[in-house]
mmCIF file of C-alpha atoms in Angstrom:
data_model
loop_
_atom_site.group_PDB
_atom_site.id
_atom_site.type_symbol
_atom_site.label_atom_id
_atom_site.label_comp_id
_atom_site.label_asym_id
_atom_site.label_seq_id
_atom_site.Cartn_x
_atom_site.Cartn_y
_atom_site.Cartn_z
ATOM 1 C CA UNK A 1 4.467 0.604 -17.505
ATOM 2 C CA UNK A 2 1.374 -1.251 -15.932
ATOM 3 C CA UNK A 3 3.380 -2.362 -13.192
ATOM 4 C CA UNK A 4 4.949 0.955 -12.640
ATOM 5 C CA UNK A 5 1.252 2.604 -12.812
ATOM 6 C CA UNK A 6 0.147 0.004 -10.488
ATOM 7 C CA UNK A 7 2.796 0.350 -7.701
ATOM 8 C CA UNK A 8 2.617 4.198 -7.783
ATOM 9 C CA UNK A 9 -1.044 3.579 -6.983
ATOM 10 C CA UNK A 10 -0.274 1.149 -4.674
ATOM 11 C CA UNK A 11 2.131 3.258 -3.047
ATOM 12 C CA UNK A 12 -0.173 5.989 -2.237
ATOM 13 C CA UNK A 13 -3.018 3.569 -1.492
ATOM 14 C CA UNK A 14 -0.377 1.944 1.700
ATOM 15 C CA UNK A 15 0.829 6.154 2.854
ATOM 16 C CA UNK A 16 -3.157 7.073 3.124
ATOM 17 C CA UNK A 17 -3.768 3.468 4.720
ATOM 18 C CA UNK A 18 -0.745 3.432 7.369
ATOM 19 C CA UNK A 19 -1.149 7.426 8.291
ATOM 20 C CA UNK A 20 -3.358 7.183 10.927
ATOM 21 C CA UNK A 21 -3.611 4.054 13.946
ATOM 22 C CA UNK A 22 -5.398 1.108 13.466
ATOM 23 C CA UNK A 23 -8.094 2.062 16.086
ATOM 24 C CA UNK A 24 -11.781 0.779 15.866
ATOM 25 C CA UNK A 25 -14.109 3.449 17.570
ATOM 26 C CA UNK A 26 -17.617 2.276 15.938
ATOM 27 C CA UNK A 27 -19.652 2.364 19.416
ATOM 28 C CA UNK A 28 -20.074 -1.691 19.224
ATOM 29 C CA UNK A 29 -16.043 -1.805 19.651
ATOM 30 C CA UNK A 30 -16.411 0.829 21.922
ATOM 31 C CA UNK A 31 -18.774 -1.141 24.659
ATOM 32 C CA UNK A 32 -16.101 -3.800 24.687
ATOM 33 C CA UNK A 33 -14.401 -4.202 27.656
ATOM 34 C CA UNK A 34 -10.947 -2.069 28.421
ATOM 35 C CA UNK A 35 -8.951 -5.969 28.535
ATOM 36 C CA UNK A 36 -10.889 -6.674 24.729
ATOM 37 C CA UNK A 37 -10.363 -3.074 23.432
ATOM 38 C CA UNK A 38 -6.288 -3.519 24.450
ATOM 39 C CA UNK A 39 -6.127 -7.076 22.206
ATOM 40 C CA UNK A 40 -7.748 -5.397 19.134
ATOM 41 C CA UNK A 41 -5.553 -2.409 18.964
ATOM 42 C CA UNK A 42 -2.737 -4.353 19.540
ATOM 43 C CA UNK A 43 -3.774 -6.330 16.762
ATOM 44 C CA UNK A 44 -4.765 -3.796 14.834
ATOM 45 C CA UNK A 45 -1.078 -2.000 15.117
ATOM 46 C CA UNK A 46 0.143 -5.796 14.561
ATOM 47 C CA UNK A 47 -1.607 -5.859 11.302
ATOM 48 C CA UNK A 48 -0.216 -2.187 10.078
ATOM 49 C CA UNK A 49 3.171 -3.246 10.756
ATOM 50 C CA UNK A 50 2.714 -6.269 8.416
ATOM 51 C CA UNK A 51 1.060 -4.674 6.060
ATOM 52 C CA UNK A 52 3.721 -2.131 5.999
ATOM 53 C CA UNK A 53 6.436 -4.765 5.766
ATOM 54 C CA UNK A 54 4.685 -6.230 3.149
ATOM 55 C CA UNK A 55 5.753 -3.772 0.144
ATOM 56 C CA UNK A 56 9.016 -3.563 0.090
ATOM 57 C CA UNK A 57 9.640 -6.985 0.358
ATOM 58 C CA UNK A 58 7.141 -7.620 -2.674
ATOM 59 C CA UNK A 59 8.683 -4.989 -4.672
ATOM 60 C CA UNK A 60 12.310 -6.238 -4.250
ATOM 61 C CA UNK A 61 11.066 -9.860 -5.343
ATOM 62 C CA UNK A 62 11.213 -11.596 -1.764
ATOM 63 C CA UNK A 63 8.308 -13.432 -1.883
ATOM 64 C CA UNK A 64 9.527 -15.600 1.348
ATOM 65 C CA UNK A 65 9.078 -12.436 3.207
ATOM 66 C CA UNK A 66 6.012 -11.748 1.924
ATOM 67 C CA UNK A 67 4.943 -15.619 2.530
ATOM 68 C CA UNK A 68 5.928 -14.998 6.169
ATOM 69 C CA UNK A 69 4.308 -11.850 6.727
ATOM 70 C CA UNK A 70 1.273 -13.171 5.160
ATOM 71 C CA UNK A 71 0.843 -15.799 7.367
ATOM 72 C CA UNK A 72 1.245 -13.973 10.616
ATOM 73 C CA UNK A 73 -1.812 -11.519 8.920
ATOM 74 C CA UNK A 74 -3.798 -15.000 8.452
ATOM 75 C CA UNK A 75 -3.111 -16.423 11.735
ATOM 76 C CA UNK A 76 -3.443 -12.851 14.041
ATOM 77 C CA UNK A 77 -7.326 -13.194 14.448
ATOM 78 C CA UNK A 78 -8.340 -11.831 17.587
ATOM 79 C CA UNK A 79 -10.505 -14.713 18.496
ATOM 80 C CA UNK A 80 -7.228 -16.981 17.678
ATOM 81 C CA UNK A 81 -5.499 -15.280 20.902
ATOM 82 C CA UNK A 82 -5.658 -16.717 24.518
ATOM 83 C CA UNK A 83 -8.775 -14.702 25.531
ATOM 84 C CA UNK A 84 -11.039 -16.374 27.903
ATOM 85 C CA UNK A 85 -14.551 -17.808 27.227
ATOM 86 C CA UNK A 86 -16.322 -14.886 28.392
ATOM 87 C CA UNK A 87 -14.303 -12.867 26.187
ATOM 88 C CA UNK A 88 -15.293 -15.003 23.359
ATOM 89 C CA UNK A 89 -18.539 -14.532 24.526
ATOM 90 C CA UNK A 90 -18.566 -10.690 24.786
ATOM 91 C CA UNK A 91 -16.960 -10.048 21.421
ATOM 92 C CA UNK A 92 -19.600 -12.413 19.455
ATOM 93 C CA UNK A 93 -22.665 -10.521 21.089
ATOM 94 C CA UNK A 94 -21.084 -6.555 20.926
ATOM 95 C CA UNK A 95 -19.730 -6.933 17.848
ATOM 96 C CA UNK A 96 -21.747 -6.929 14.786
ATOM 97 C CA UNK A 97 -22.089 -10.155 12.402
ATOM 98 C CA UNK A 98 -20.633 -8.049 9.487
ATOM 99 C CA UNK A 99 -17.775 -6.824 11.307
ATOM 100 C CA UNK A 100 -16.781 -10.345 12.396
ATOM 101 C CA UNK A 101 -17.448 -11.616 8.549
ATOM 102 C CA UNK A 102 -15.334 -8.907 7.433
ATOM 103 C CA UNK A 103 -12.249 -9.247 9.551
ATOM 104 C CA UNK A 104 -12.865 -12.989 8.183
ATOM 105 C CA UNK A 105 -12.682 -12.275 4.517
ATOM 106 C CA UNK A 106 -9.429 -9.887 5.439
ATOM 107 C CA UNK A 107 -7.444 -12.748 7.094
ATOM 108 C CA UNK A 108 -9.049 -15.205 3.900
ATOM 109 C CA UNK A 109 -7.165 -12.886 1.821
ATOM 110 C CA UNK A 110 -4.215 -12.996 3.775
ATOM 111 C CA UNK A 111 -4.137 -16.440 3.248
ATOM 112 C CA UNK A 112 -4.445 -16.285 -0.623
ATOM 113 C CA UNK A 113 -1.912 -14.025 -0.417
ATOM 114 C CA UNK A 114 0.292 -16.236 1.330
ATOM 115 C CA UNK A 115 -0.471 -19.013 -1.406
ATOM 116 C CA UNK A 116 0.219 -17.113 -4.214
ATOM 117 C CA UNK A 117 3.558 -15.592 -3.004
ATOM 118 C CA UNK A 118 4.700 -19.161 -1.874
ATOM 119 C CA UNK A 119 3.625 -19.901 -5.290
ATOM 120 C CA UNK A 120 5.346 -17.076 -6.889
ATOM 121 C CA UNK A 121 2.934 -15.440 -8.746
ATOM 122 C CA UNK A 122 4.434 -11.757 -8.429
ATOM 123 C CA UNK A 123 0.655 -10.912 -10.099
ATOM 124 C CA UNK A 124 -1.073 -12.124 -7.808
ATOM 125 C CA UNK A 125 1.092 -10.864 -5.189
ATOM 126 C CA UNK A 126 -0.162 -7.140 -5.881
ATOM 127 C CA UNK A 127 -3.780 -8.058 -6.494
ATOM 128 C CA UNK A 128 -4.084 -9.775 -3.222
ATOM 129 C CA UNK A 129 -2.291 -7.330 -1.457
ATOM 130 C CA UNK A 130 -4.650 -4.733 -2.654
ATOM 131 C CA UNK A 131 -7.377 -7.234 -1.215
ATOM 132 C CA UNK A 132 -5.766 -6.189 1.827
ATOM 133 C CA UNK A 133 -5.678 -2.609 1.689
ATOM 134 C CA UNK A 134 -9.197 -2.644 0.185
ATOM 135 C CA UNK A 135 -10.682 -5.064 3.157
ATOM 136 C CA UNK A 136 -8.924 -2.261 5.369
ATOM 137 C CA UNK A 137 -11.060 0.725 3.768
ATOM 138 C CA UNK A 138 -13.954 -0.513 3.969
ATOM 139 C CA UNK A 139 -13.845 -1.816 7.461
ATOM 140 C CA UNK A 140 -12.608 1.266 8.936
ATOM 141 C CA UNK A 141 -15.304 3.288 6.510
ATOM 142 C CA UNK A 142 -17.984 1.359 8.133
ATOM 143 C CA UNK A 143 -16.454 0.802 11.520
ATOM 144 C CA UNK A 144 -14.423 3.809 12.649
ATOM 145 C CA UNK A 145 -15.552 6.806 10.646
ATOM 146 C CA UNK A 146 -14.943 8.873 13.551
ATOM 147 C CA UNK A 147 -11.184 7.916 13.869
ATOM 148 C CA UNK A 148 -10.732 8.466 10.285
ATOM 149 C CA UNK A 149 -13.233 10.691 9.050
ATOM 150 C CA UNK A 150 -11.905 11.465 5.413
ATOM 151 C CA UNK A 151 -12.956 7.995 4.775
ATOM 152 C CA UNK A 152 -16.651 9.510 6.117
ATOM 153 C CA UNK A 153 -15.945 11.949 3.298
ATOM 154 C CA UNK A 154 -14.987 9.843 0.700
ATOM 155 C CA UNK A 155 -17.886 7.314 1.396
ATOM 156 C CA UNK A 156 -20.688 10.751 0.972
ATOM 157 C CA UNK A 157 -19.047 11.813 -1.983
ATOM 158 C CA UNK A 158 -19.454 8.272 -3.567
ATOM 159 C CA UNK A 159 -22.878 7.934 -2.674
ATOM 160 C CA UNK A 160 -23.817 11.377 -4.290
ATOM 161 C CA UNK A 161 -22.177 10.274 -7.454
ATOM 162 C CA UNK A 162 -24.193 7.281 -7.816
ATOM 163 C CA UNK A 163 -26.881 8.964 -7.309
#
């Protein structure tokens, strides 16, 4: 019943994730040149296809799927492409240090997720995957509020209750 509780949640977590484009429109990604901007939404729709592909082929048990897809997620850093020095250059200064540590930690959790699938450790499987999806959230709730403003919402109504 745990399982079942935590794939229904994980089910509605990946619909609210994969609704909208992966589009970052914080002004930093925004002052990045049209050739840079092009990469990272490719990327970005790279990574939502993957992520996407991800759960049905953990919830039918193919963890060599999910070992493939995983490492494409690790290995699809933007940095990792053939972009130029000067490209290098321009993403390091416009972007900021916590986006860059961020999309860091996402692909570091692509990789455990990669281990533990090759691994088989269906467990672990979910958890990381949720890694994922949470890594996702909170970039675009920092990052691109504007492109997906319920997370803007969300984020408000969190801080009032902790208030």
């Amino acid at each position: 019943e745990l399982v079942n509780k935590f794939l229904k949640n994980l089910a509605v977590t990946i619909t609210v994730f994969t609704t909208a484009a992966f589009s970052y429109a914080d002004s930093s990604v925004e002052t990045l040149s049209p050739e840079l901007r092009g990469l990272l939404g490719k990327e970005m729709r790279s990574l939502q296809e993957g992520m996407q592909a991800i759960l049905p082929a953990y919830v039918s048990g193919d963890l060599n799927q999910v070992v493939d897809i995983s490492h494409k997620i690790k290995n699809s850093y933007i940095l990792k492409q053939s972009i130029s020095k000067d490209q290098k250059q321009e993403l390091m200064h416009k972007l900021p240090a916590s986006f860059l540590k961020g999309d860091q930690k996402f692909h570091k959790y692509a990789g455990m997720l990669e281990h533990v699938a090759k691994e088989g450790h269906m467990e672990l499987v979910g958890f990381y995957y949720a890694k994922l999806i949470d890594s996702c959230v909170a970039c675009h709730s920092e990052y691109a509020v504007h492109r997906f403003p319920k997370l803007q919402e969300k984020n408000h109504l969190n801080q009032n209750h902790h208030k």
